[in-house]
Amino acid sequence: MIKSLKILFFTVFFACYSSYAQEIPLIHTFTPEKYKAENQNWAISQNTDKYIYFANNKGLLEYNGEDWQLYSTPNETIMRSVKCYKDMVFSGFYMDFGYWKKDSFGNLRFTSIVKENRLNMLEDEQIWEIFELDGWMIFKSLQRIYLYNINDKEIKIINATNSFVKLSKVENRIYYQDLGKGIFIIENGTSKLVTDNELLKNNRVVQIFQDEEALFFITQKNGFYYFENNSVRKWSTSFESL
């Protein structure tokens, strides 16, 4: 832990020091009037061609470095999530999710994974996060996690006991909390229990990260914990005394 804090200190120190020797990069501000959509953007992703995509209240925003293009959400609801993967742009919104691909004219066309696979989504379900892992696209709502195999289009569904708070990608692994049940990991399209310790079952976990061999958990209201050698311990920090 001390070693990690030293590394963090020197990283911040040299970053601050070097900033004085370099020019500050230009910052461009784009208003809703400029990109011709609404002022709330929920997610951002960039593809291999350096195009940037935004999940906007009005739909999918595309920026190529010079021009903006808006693609309306197919069911005219708020677009909540976006994730680029190879030549596809995956997105999620109210009661639907799928991917966009460019046609022969360079325009994006949407394919609904929900309709293509005749999925029955839950009432008022929305897709809030999208990740890619080992050839699977992972779509998270508050009640379900949908796993979509990009190659063979297989679909798997993980249902929450209570609710899913957030997915965390940690060193090419996906972790999540099923509130009231524990912390889980997704590997090869399968969900596995990491720990059902009481401290991490019922305290809402908002972020997970790793330092060396330990997993660290930030809870919404009850501080920090870490998981090491199959046990959960409280991580006391100076922030808790403020």
Coordinates of N, CA and C in Angstrom, one line a residue:
M1 N 0.8 -1.2 0.0 CA 0.0 0.0 0.0 C 0.9 1.3 0.0
I2 N 1.9 1.3 0.9 CA 2.8 2.4 0.9 C 3.5 2.6 -0.4
K3 N 3.9 1.5 -1.0 CA 4.6 1.6 -2.3 C 3.7 2.2 -3.3
S4 N 2.5 1.8 -3.3 CA 1.5 2.4 -4.3 C 1.3 3.9 -4.1
L5 N 1.3 4.3 -2.8 CA 1.1 5.7 -2.5 C 2.3 6.5 -3.0
K6 N 3.5 5.9 -2.8 CA 4.7 6.6 -3.3 C 4.7 6.8 -4.8
I7 N 4.3 5.7 -5.5 CA 4.2 5.8 -6.9 C 3.2 6.9 -7.4
L8 N 2.1 6.9 -6.7 CA 1.0 7.9 -7.0 C 1.6 9.3 -6.8
F9 N 2.3 9.5 -5.7 CA 2.9 10.9 -5.4 C 3.9 11.3 -6.4
F10 N 4.8 10.4 -6.8 CA 5.8 10.8 -7.8 C 5.1 11.0 -9.2
T11 N 4.1 10.2 -9.5 CA 3.4 10.4 -10.8 C 2.7 11.8 -10.8
V12 N 2.0 12.2 -9.7 CA 1.4 13.5 -9.7 C 2.5 14.6 -9.7
F13 N 3.6 14.4 -9.0 CA 4.6 15.4 -8.9 C 5.2 15.7 -10.3
F14 N 5.6 14.6 -11.0 CA 6.2 14.8 -12.3 C 5.2 15.3 -13.3
A15 N 4.0 14.9 -13.2 CA 2.9 15.4 -14.1 C 2.8 16.9 -13.9
C16 N 2.7 17.4 -12.6 CA 2.6 18.8 -12.3 C 3.8 19.6 -12.8
Y17 N 5.0 19.0 -12.6 CA 6.3 19.6 -12.9 C 6.4 19.8 -14.4
S18 N 6.1 18.7 -15.2 CA 6.2 18.7 -16.6 C 5.2 19.7 -17.3
S19 N 4.1 19.9 -16.6 CA 3.0 20.8 -17.2 C 3.5 22.2 -17.4
Y20 N 4.5 22.6 -16.5 CA 5.0 24.0 -16.7 C 5.9 24.1 -17.9
A21 N 6.5 22.9 -18.4 CA 7.4 23.0 -19.5 C 6.7 22.7 -20.8
Q22 N 5.4 22.5 -20.8 CA 4.7 22.2 -22.0 C 3.5 23.2 -22.2
E23 N 3.2 23.4 -23.5 CA 2.1 24.3 -23.8 C 0.8 23.6 -23.3
I24 N -0.2 24.4 -22.8 CA -1.5 23.9 -22.5 C -2.2 23.6 -23.8
P25 N -2.8 22.4 -24.0 CA -3.5 22.1 -25.2 C -4.7 22.9 -25.4
L26 N -5.1 23.1 -26.6 CA -6.3 23.9 -26.9 C -7.6 23.2 -26.4
I27 N -8.5 23.9 -25.8 CA -9.8 23.3 -25.4 C -10.9 23.9 -26.2
H28 N -11.6 23.1 -26.9 CA -12.7 23.5 -27.7 C -14.0 23.2 -26.9
T29 N -14.9 24.2 -26.9 CA -16.2 24.0 -26.2 C -17.3 24.0 -27.3
F30 N -18.1 22.9 -27.3 CA -19.2 22.8 -28.2 C -20.5 22.9 -27.5
T31 N -21.3 23.8 -28.0 CA -22.6 24.1 -27.4 C -23.6 23.2 -28.1
P32 N -24.8 23.0 -27.4 CA -25.9 22.2 -28.1 C -26.3 22.9 -29.4
E33 N -26.2 24.2 -29.5 CA -26.5 24.8 -30.8 C -25.5 24.4 -31.9
K34 N -24.3 24.2 -31.5 CA -23.2 23.8 -32.4 C -23.4 22.3 -32.9
Y35 N -23.7 21.4 -32.0 CA -23.8 20.0 -32.4 C -25.3 19.6 -32.6
K36 N -26.2 20.6 -32.5 CA -27.6 20.4 -32.8 C -28.3 19.2 -32.2
A37 N -28.1 19.1 -30.9 CA -28.8 18.1 -30.0 C -29.0 18.7 -28.7
E38 N -29.4 17.9 -27.7 CA -29.6 18.4 -26.4 C -28.4 18.5 -25.5
N39 N -28.4 19.2 -24.4 CA -27.2 19.5 -23.6 C -26.8 18.4 -22.7
Q40 N -27.5 17.2 -22.6 CA -27.1 16.1 -21.7 C -26.6 15.0 -22.5
N41 N -25.3 14.6 -22.2 CA -24.7 13.4 -22.9 C -24.4 12.4 -21.8
W42 N -24.8 11.2 -22.0 CA -24.7 10.2 -20.9 C -23.4 9.3 -21.0
A43 N -22.9 9.2 -22.2 CA -21.7 8.3 -22.4 C -20.9 8.7 -23.6
I44 N -19.7 8.3 -23.7 CA -18.8 8.7 -24.8 C -17.9 7.5 -25.2
S45 N -17.6 7.4 -26.5 CA -16.7 6.3 -26.9 C -16.1 6.7 -28.3
Q46 N -14.9 6.2 -28.6 CA -14.2 6.5 -29.8 C -13.9 5.2 -30.5
N47 N -14.0 5.2 -31.9 CA -13.7 4.1 -32.7 C -12.3 4.1 -33.2
T48 N -11.9 3.1 -34.0 CA -10.6 3.0 -34.5 C -10.3 4.1 -35.6
D49 N -11.3 4.7 -36.2 CA -11.1 5.8 -37.1 C -11.1 7.1 -36.5
K50 N -11.1 7.1 -35.1 CA -11.0 8.4 -34.3 C -12.3 9.2 -34.3
Y51 N -13.4 8.6 -34.8 CA -14.7 9.2 -34.7 C -15.1 9.1 -33.2
I52 N -15.7 10.2 -32.7 CA -16.2 10.1 -31.3 C -17.7 10.1 -31.3
Y53 N -18.3 9.2 -30.5 CA -19.7 9.0 -30.4 C -20.2 9.3 -29.0
F54 N -21.4 10.0 -28.9 CA -22.0 10.4 -27.7 C -23.4 9.8 -27.6
A55 N -23.7 9.3 -26.4 CA -25.1 9.0 -26.1 C -25.8 10.2 -25.6
N56 N -26.6 10.8 -26.4 CA -27.3 12.1 -26.2 C -28.8 11.9 -25.9
N57 N -29.4 12.9 -25.3 CA -30.8 12.8 -25.0 C -31.6 12.6 -26.3
K58 N -31.1 13.2 -27.4 CA -31.8 13.1 -28.7 C -31.4 11.9 -29.6
G59 N -30.3 11.2 -29.2 CA -29.9 10.1 -30.0 C -28.4 9.9 -30.0
L60 N -27.9 9.3 -31.0 CA -26.4 9.0 -31.2 C -25.8 10.2 -31.9
L61 N -24.8 10.8 -31.3 CA -24.1 11.9 -31.9 C -22.7 11.4 -32.4
E62 N -22.4 11.8 -33.6 CA -21.1 11.4 -34.2 C -20.3 12.6 -34.5
Y63 N -19.0 12.6 -34.1 CA -18.2 13.8 -34.4 C -16.9 13.2 -35.1
N64 N -16.6 13.7 -36.3 CA -15.4 13.2 -37.0 C -14.2 14.2 -36.9
G65 N -14.3 15.1 -36.0 CA -13.2 16.1 -35.8 C -13.5 17.4 -36.5
E66 N -14.5 17.4 -37.3 CA -14.9 18.7 -38.0 C -16.4 18.9 -38.0
D67 N -17.2 17.8 -38.4 CA -18.6 17.9 -38.5 C -19.3 17.0 -37.5
W68 N -20.6 17.4 -37.2 CA -21.4 16.7 -36.3 C -22.6 16.0 -37.1
Q69 N -22.9 14.8 -36.7 CA -24.1 14.2 -37.3 C -24.9 13.5 -36.1
L70 N -26.2 13.8 -36.1 CA -27.1 13.2 -35.1 C -27.9 12.1 -35.8
Y71 N -27.9 10.9 -35.1 CA -28.8 9.8 -35.5 C -29.8 9.6 -34.4
S72 N -31.1 9.9 -34.7 CA -32.1 9.8 -33.7 C -32.3 8.4 -33.1
T73 N -32.6 8.3 -31.8 CA -32.8 7.0 -31.2 C -34.0 6.4 -31.9
P74 N -33.9 5.1 -32.3 CA -34.9 4.4 -33.1 C -36.3 4.5 -32.5
N75 N -36.5 4.5 -31.2 CA -37.8 4.6 -30.6 C -38.0 6.0 -30.0
E76 N -37.2 6.9 -30.4 CA -37.3 8.3 -30.0 C -37.3 8.6 -28.5
T77 N -36.5 7.8 -27.8 CA -36.3 7.9 -26.4 C -34.8 8.4 -26.1
I78 N -34.5 8.6 -24.9 CA -33.1 9.1 -24.5 C -32.1 8.0 -24.7
M79 N -31.0 8.2 -25.4 CA -30.0 7.2 -25.5 C -29.1 7.3 -24.3
R80 N -28.9 6.2 -23.6 CA -28.2 6.1 -22.3 C -26.8 5.7 -22.4
S81 N -26.4 4.9 -23.4 CA -25.1 4.3 -23.3 C -24.6 4.1 -24.8
V82 N -23.2 4.1 -24.9 CA -22.6 3.8 -26.2 C -21.2 3.2 -26.0
K83 N -20.9 2.3 -26.9 CA -19.6 1.6 -26.9 C -19.1 1.2 -28.3
C84 N -18.0 1.7 -28.7 CA -17.5 1.3 -30.0 C -16.7 0.0 -29.9
Y85 N -16.9 -0.8 -31.0 CA -16.1 -2.0 -31.0 C -15.9 -2.4 -32.5
K86 N -14.6 -2.3 -33.0 CA -14.3 -2.5 -34.4 C -15.1 -1.6 -35.3
D87 N -15.9 -2.1 -36.2 CA -16.7 -1.3 -37.1 C -18.1 -1.1 -36.6
M88 N -18.4 -1.4 -35.4 CA -19.7 -1.3 -34.9 C -19.8 -0.3 -33.7
V89 N -20.9 0.3 -33.6 CA -21.2 1.2 -32.5 C -22.4 0.7 -31.7
F90 N -22.2 0.2 -30.5 CA -23.3 -0.4 -29.8 C -23.9 0.7 -28.9
S91 N -25.2 0.6 -28.8 CA -25.9 1.6 -28.0 C -27.1 1.0 -27.2
G92 N -27.5 1.7 -26.1 CA -28.6 1.2 -25.4 C -29.5 2.3 -24.9
F93 N -30.8 2.0 -24.8 CA -31.7 3.1 -24.5 C -32.9 2.4 -23.9
Y94 N -34.1 3.1 -23.9 CA -35.3 2.6 -23.3 C -35.8 1.4 -24.1
M95 N -35.9 0.2 -23.4 CA -36.5 -1.0 -23.9 C -35.8 -1.5 -25.2
D96 N -34.6 -1.2 -25.5 CA -33.9 -1.7 -26.7 C -32.4 -1.5 -26.6
F97 N -31.7 -2.3 -27.3 CA -30.2 -2.1 -27.5 C -29.8 -2.9 -28.7
G98 N -28.7 -2.4 -29.3 CA -28.2 -3.0 -30.5 C -26.9 -2.4 -31.0
Y99 N -26.7 -2.4 -32.3 CA -25.5 -1.8 -32.9 C -25.8 -1.1 -34.2
W100 N -24.9 -0.1 -34.5 CA -24.9 0.7 -35.7 C -23.7 0.3 -36.6
K101 N -23.9 0.2 -37.9 CA -22.9 0.0 -38.8 C -23.1 0.9 -40.0
K102 N -22.0 1.3 -40.7 CA -22.1 2.2 -41.8 C -22.5 1.4 -43.1
D103 N -23.4 2.0 -43.8 CA -23.8 1.5 -45.1 C -22.8 1.9 -46.2
S104 N -23.2 1.6 -47.4 CA -22.3 1.9 -48.6 C -22.1 3.4 -48.8
F105 N -23.0 4.2 -48.2 CA -23.0 5.7 -48.3 C -22.3 6.3 -47.1
G106 N -21.9 5.5 -46.2 CA -21.2 6.1 -45.0 C -22.1 6.5 -43.9
N107 N -23.4 6.2 -44.0 CA -24.4 6.5 -43.0 C -24.6 5.3 -42.0
L108 N -24.8 5.6 -40.8 CA -25.0 4.5 -39.8 C -26.4 4.0 -39.9
R109 N -26.5 2.6 -39.8 CA -27.8 2.0 -39.8 C -27.9 1.1 -38.5
F110 N -29.0 1.1 -37.8 CA -29.2 0.4 -36.6 C -29.8 -1.0 -36.7
T111 N -29.2 -1.9 -36.0 CA -29.8 -3.3 -35.9 C -30.1 -3.5 -34.4
S112 N -31.4 -3.9 -34.1 CA -31.8 -4.1 -32.8 C -31.5 -5.6 -32.4
I113 N -30.7 -5.8 -31.4 CA -30.4 -7.1 -30.9 C -31.6 -7.7 -30.2
V114 N -32.4 -6.8 -29.6 CA -33.6 -7.2 -28.9 C -34.6 -7.8 -29.9
K115 N -34.9 -7.1 -31.0 CA -35.8 -7.5 -32.0 C -35.3 -8.7 -32.7
E116 N -34.0 -8.7 -33.0 CA -33.4 -9.8 -33.8 C -33.5 -11.1 -33.0
N117 N -33.4 -11.1 -31.7 CA -33.5 -12.3 -30.9 C -34.8 -12.4 -30.1
R118 N -35.8 -11.6 -30.4 CA -37.1 -11.6 -29.8 C -37.0 -11.7 -28.3
L119 N -36.2 -10.8 -27.8 CA -36.0 -10.7 -26.3 C -37.2 -10.0 -25.7
N120 N -37.6 -10.5 -24.5 CA -38.7 -9.8 -23.8 C -38.0 -9.0 -22.6
M121 N -37.8 -7.7 -22.8 CA -37.2 -6.9 -21.8 C -38.2 -6.6 -20.7
L122 N -37.7 -6.3 -19.5 CA -38.6 -6.0 -18.4 C -39.3 -4.6 -18.6
E123 N -40.4 -4.4 -17.9 CA -41.1 -3.2 -18.0 C -40.3 -2.0 -17.7
D124 N -40.3 -1.0 -18.6 CA -39.5 0.3 -18.4 C -38.0 0.1 -18.3
E125 N -37.5 -1.0 -18.8 CA -36.0 -1.3 -18.7 C -35.2 -0.4 -19.6
Q126 N -34.0 0.1 -19.1 CA -33.1 0.9 -19.8 C -31.7 0.4 -19.7
I127 N -30.9 0.5 -20.7 CA -29.5 0.0 -20.7 C -28.6 1.2 -20.4
W128 N -28.0 1.1 -19.2 CA -27.2 2.2 -18.7 C -25.7 2.1 -19.0
E129 N -25.2 0.9 -19.2 CA -23.7 0.7 -19.4 C -23.5 -0.4 -20.4
I130 N -22.4 -0.3 -21.2 CA -22.0 -1.3 -22.2 C -20.5 -1.5 -22.1
F131 N -20.1 -2.8 -22.0 CA -18.7 -3.1 -22.0 C -18.4 -4.2 -23.0
E132 N -17.1 -4.4 -23.4 CA -16.7 -5.5 -24.2 C -15.7 -6.3 -23.5
L133 N -15.9 -7.6 -23.5 CA -14.9 -8.5 -22.8 C -14.9 -9.9 -23.5
D134 N -13.7 -10.2 -24.0 CA -13.4 -11.6 -24.6 C -14.5 -11.9 -25.6
G135 N -14.8 -11.0 -26.5 CA -15.7 -11.3 -27.6 C -17.2 -11.2 -27.2
W136 N -17.5 -10.8 -26.0 CA -18.9 -10.6 -25.6 C -19.1 -9.1 -25.4
M137 N -20.3 -8.6 -25.8 CA -20.7 -7.3 -25.5 C -21.7 -7.4 -24.3
I138 N -21.5 -6.6 -23.3 CA -22.2 -6.7 -22.0 C -23.0 -5.5 -21.8
F139 N -24.4 -5.7 -21.7 CA -25.3 -4.6 -21.6 C -25.9 -4.6 -20.2
K140 N -25.9 -3.5 -19.4 CA -26.4 -3.6 -18.1 C -27.6 -2.6 -17.9
S141 N -28.7 -3.2 -17.4 CA -29.8 -2.4 -16.9 C -29.8 -2.5 -15.4
L142 N -30.8 -2.0 -14.7 CA -30.8 -2.0 -13.2 C -31.2 -3.4 -12.8
Q143 N -31.8 -4.2 -13.6 CA -32.3 -5.5 -13.2 C -31.7 -6.7 -13.9
R144 N -31.0 -6.4 -15.0 CA -30.4 -7.5 -15.8 C -29.1 -7.1 -16.4
I145 N -28.3 -8.2 -16.7 CA -27.1 -8.0 -17.5 C -27.3 -9.0 -18.7
Y146 N -27.2 -8.4 -19.9 CA -27.3 -9.1 -21.2 C -25.9 -9.3 -21.7
L147 N -25.6 -10.6 -22.1 CA -24.3 -10.9 -22.7 C -24.6 -11.3 -24.1
Y148 N -23.9 -10.6 -25.1 CA -24.1 -10.9 -26.5 C -22.8 -11.3 -27.1
N149 N -22.7 -12.5 -27.6 CA -21.5 -13.0 -28.3 C -21.4 -12.4 -29.7
I150 N -20.4 -11.7 -30.0 CA -20.3 -10.9 -31.2 C -20.1 -11.9 -32.4
N151 N -19.5 -13.1 -32.2 CA -19.2 -14.0 -33.3 C -20.4 -14.9 -33.7
D152 N -21.0 -15.5 -32.7 CA -22.1 -16.5 -33.0 C -23.5 -15.9 -32.6
K153 N -23.5 -14.7 -32.0 CA -24.7 -14.0 -31.6 C -25.5 -14.7 -30.5
E154 N -24.8 -15.5 -29.7 CA -25.4 -16.1 -28.6 C -25.8 -15.1 -27.5
I155 N -26.9 -15.3 -26.9 CA -27.4 -14.3 -25.8 C -27.5 -15.1 -24.5
K156 N -27.0 -14.4 -23.5 CA -27.1 -14.9 -22.1 C -27.7 -13.8 -21.2
I157 N -28.5 -14.1 -20.3 CA -29.1 -13.1 -19.4 C -28.8 -13.5 -17.9
I158 N -28.3 -12.5 -17.2 CA -28.2 -12.6 -15.7 C -29.2 -11.7 -15.1
N159 N -30.0 -12.3 -14.3 CA -31.1 -11.6 -13.6 C -30.6 -11.2 -12.2
A160 N -30.9 -10.0 -11.8 CA -30.5 -9.5 -10.4 C -31.5 -10.0 -9.4
T161 N -30.9 -10.4 -8.2 CA -31.8 -10.7 -7.1 C -32.5 -9.5 -6.6
N162 N -31.8 -8.4 -6.5 CA -32.4 -7.1 -6.1 C -32.2 -6.1 -7.2
S163 N -30.9 -5.6 -7.3 CA -30.6 -4.7 -8.4 C -29.1 -4.6 -8.6
F164 N -28.7 -4.3 -9.9 CA -27.3 -4.1 -10.2 C -27.0 -2.6 -10.1
V165 N -25.9 -2.3 -9.4 CA -25.5 -0.9 -9.2 C -24.7 -0.4 -10.4
K166 N -23.5 -1.1 -10.6 CA -22.6 -0.6 -11.6 C -21.6 -1.8 -12.0
L167 N -21.3 -1.8 -13.3 CA -20.2 -2.7 -13.7 C -18.9 -2.0 -13.6
S168 N -17.9 -2.8 -13.3 CA -16.5 -2.2 -13.2 C -15.6 -3.1 -14.0
K169 N -14.8 -2.6 -15.0 CA -13.9 -3.4 -15.7 C -12.5 -3.2 -15.1
V170 N -12.0 -4.3 -14.5 CA -10.7 -4.2 -13.8 C -9.7 -5.2 -14.4
E171 N -8.7 -4.7 -15.1 CA -7.7 -5.6 -15.7 C -8.3 -6.7 -16.5
N172 N -9.1 -6.3 -17.5 CA -9.7 -7.2 -18.4 C -10.7 -8.2 -17.7
R173 N -11.2 -7.8 -16.6 CA -12.3 -8.6 -15.9 C -13.4 -7.7 -15.6
I174 N -14.6 -8.2 -15.6 CA -15.8 -7.4 -15.3 C -16.3 -7.9 -13.9
Y175 N -16.4 -6.9 -13.0 CA -17.0 -7.2 -11.7 C -18.3 -6.4 -11.5
Y176 N -19.2 -7.0 -10.7 CA -20.4 -6.3 -10.4 C -21.0 -6.7 -9.1
Q177 N -21.8 -5.9 -8.5 CA -22.5 -6.2 -7.2 C -24.0 -6.5 -7.5
D178 N -24.4 -7.7 -7.1 CA -25.8 -8.0 -7.0 C -26.3 -7.6 -5.6
L179 N -26.9 -6.5 -5.4 CA -27.2 -6.0 -4.1 C -28.0 -7.0 -3.3
G180 N -27.4 -7.3 -2.1 CA -28.0 -8.3 -1.2 C -27.6 -9.7 -1.4
K181 N -26.7 -9.9 -2.5 CA -26.2 -11.2 -2.8 C -24.7 -11.3 -2.8
G182 N -24.0 -10.3 -3.2 CA -22.5 -10.3 -3.2 C -21.9 -9.7 -4.4
I183 N -20.5 -9.9 -4.5 CA -19.7 -9.4 -5.6 C -19.5 -10.6 -6.5
F184 N -19.7 -10.3 -7.8 CA -19.5 -11.4 -8.9 C -18.5 -10.9 -9.9
I185 N -18.0 -11.9 -10.7 CA -17.1 -11.7 -11.8 C -17.7 -12.4 -13.0
I186 N -17.5 -11.8 -14.2 CA -17.9 -12.4 -15.5 C -16.7 -12.9 -16.2
E187 N -16.7 -14.2 -16.5 CA -15.5 -14.8 -17.2 C -16.1 -15.7 -18.2
N188 N -15.6 -15.6 -19.5 CA -16.1 -16.4 -20.6 C -17.6 -16.5 -20.7
G189 N -18.2 -15.3 -20.5 CA -19.7 -15.3 -20.6 C -20.4 -15.9 -19.5
T190 N -19.7 -16.2 -18.4 CA -20.4 -16.8 -17.2 C -20.1 -16.0 -16.0
S191 N -21.1 -15.9 -15.1 CA -21.1 -15.2 -13.9 C -20.6 -16.1 -12.7
K192 N -19.6 -15.7 -11.9 CA -19.1 -16.5 -10.8 C -19.1 -15.6 -9.5
L193 N -19.4 -16.2 -8.4 CA -19.4 -15.4 -7.1 C -17.9 -15.2 -6.7
V194 N -17.6 -14.0 -6.3 CA -16.3 -13.7 -5.7 C -16.4 -13.7 -4.2
T195 N -17.3 -13.0 -3.7 CA -17.5 -13.0 -2.2 C -19.0 -12.6 -1.9
D196 N -19.5 -13.3 -0.9 CA -20.8 -13.0 -0.3 C -20.7 -12.5 1.1
N197 N -19.5 -11.9 1.4 CA -19.3 -11.3 2.7 C -20.4 -10.2 3.0
E198 N -20.9 -10.2 4.2 CA -22.0 -9.3 4.6 C -21.7 -7.8 4.3
L199 N -20.4 -7.5 4.5 CA -20.0 -6.1 4.3 C -20.2 -5.6 2.8
L200 N -20.1 -6.6 1.9 CA -20.2 -6.2 0.5 C -21.5 -6.7 -0.1
K201 N -22.3 -7.3 0.6 CA -23.6 -7.7 0.1 C -24.6 -6.6 0.2
N202 N -24.6 -5.9 1.3 CA -25.6 -4.9 1.6 C -25.2 -3.5 1.6
N203 N -23.9 -3.2 1.5 CA -23.4 -1.8 1.3 C -23.3 -1.6 -0.2
R204 N -24.0 -0.6 -0.7 CA -24.0 -0.3 -2.1 C -22.6 0.0 -2.6
V205 N -22.0 -0.8 -3.5 CA -20.7 -0.6 -4.1 C -20.8 0.3 -5.3
V206 N -20.1 1.4 -5.4 CA -20.2 2.3 -6.6 C -19.0 2.2 -7.5
Q207 N -17.9 1.6 -7.0 CA -16.7 1.4 -7.8 C -15.8 0.3 -7.3
I208 N -15.2 -0.4 -8.2 CA -14.2 -1.5 -7.8 C -12.9 -1.2 -8.6
F209 N -11.8 -1.4 -7.9 CA -10.5 -1.3 -8.6 C -9.5 -2.2 -7.9
Q210 N -8.4 -2.4 -8.6 CA -7.4 -3.4 -8.1 C -6.0 -2.7 -7.9
D211 N -5.4 -3.1 -6.8 CA -4.0 -2.6 -6.5 C -3.2 -3.9 -6.1
E212 N -2.2 -4.2 -6.9 CA -1.5 -5.5 -6.7 C -2.4 -6.7 -6.6
E213 N -2.4 -7.3 -5.5 CA -3.2 -8.5 -5.3 C -4.6 -8.3 -4.7
A214 N -4.9 -7.1 -4.3 CA -6.2 -6.8 -3.6 C -7.2 -6.1 -4.5
L215 N -8.4 -6.4 -4.2 CA -9.5 -5.7 -4.9 C -10.0 -4.7 -3.9
F216 N -10.3 -3.5 -4.3 CA -10.8 -2.4 -3.5 C -12.2 -2.0 -3.9
F217 N -13.0 -1.7 -2.9 CA -14.4 -1.4 -3.1 C -14.7 0.0 -2.5
I218 N -15.3 0.8 -3.2 CA -15.8 2.1 -2.7 C -17.3 2.0 -2.6
T219 N -17.8 2.2 -1.3 CA -19.3 2.1 -1.1 C -19.9 3.5 -1.1
Q220 N -21.2 3.5 -1.3 CA -21.9 4.8 -1.4 C -21.9 5.5 0.0
K221 N -22.1 4.8 1.1 CA -22.2 5.5 2.3 C -21.4 4.9 3.5
N222 N -20.7 3.8 3.2 CA -19.9 3.2 4.4 C -18.5 3.0 4.1
G223 N -17.9 3.9 3.4 CA -16.4 3.9 3.2 C -15.8 2.9 2.3
F224 N -14.6 2.5 2.6 CA -13.8 1.7 1.6 C -13.5 0.4 2.3
Y225 N -13.4 -0.7 1.4 CA -13.1 -2.0 1.8 C -12.1 -2.6 0.8
Y226 N -11.4 -3.6 1.2 CA -10.6 -4.4 0.3 C -10.7 -5.9 0.5
F227 N -10.5 -6.6 -0.5 CA -10.7 -8.1 -0.5 C -9.3 -8.7 -0.9
E228 N -8.8 -9.5 0.1 CA -7.5 -10.1 -0.1 C -7.4 -11.4 0.7
N229 N -6.9 -12.4 0.0 CA -6.8 -13.8 0.7 C -8.1 -14.2 1.2
N230 N -9.2 -14.0 0.4 CA -10.5 -14.5 0.7 C -11.2 -13.9 1.9
S231 N -10.7 -12.7 2.3 CA -11.3 -12.0 3.4 C -11.5 -10.5 3.1
V232 N -12.5 -9.9 3.7 CA -12.8 -8.5 3.5 C -12.4 -7.7 4.7
R233 N -11.7 -6.6 4.4 CA -11.3 -5.8 5.6 C -11.6 -4.3 5.3
K234 N -11.8 -3.6 6.3 CA -12.0 -2.1 6.2 C -10.7 -1.4 5.8
W235 N -10.8 -0.5 4.9 CA -9.7 0.3 4.5 C -9.9 1.7 5.0
S236 N -9.2 2.0 6.1 CA -9.3 3.3 6.7 C -8.5 4.4 5.9
T237 N -9.1 5.5 5.6 CA -8.4 6.6 4.9 C -8.6 7.9 5.6
S238 N -7.7 8.8 5.2 CA -7.8 10.2 5.8 C -9.1 10.9 5.4
F239 N -9.7 10.5 4.3 CA -11.0 11.1 3.9 C -12.1 11.0 4.9
E240 N -12.1 9.8 5.6 CA -13.2 9.6 6.5 C -13.2 10.4 7.8
S241 N -12.0 11.1 8.0 CA -11.9 12.0 9.2 C -12.3 13.4 8.9
L242 N -12.6 13.7 7.6 CA -12.9 15.0 7.1 C -14.4 15.4 7.5

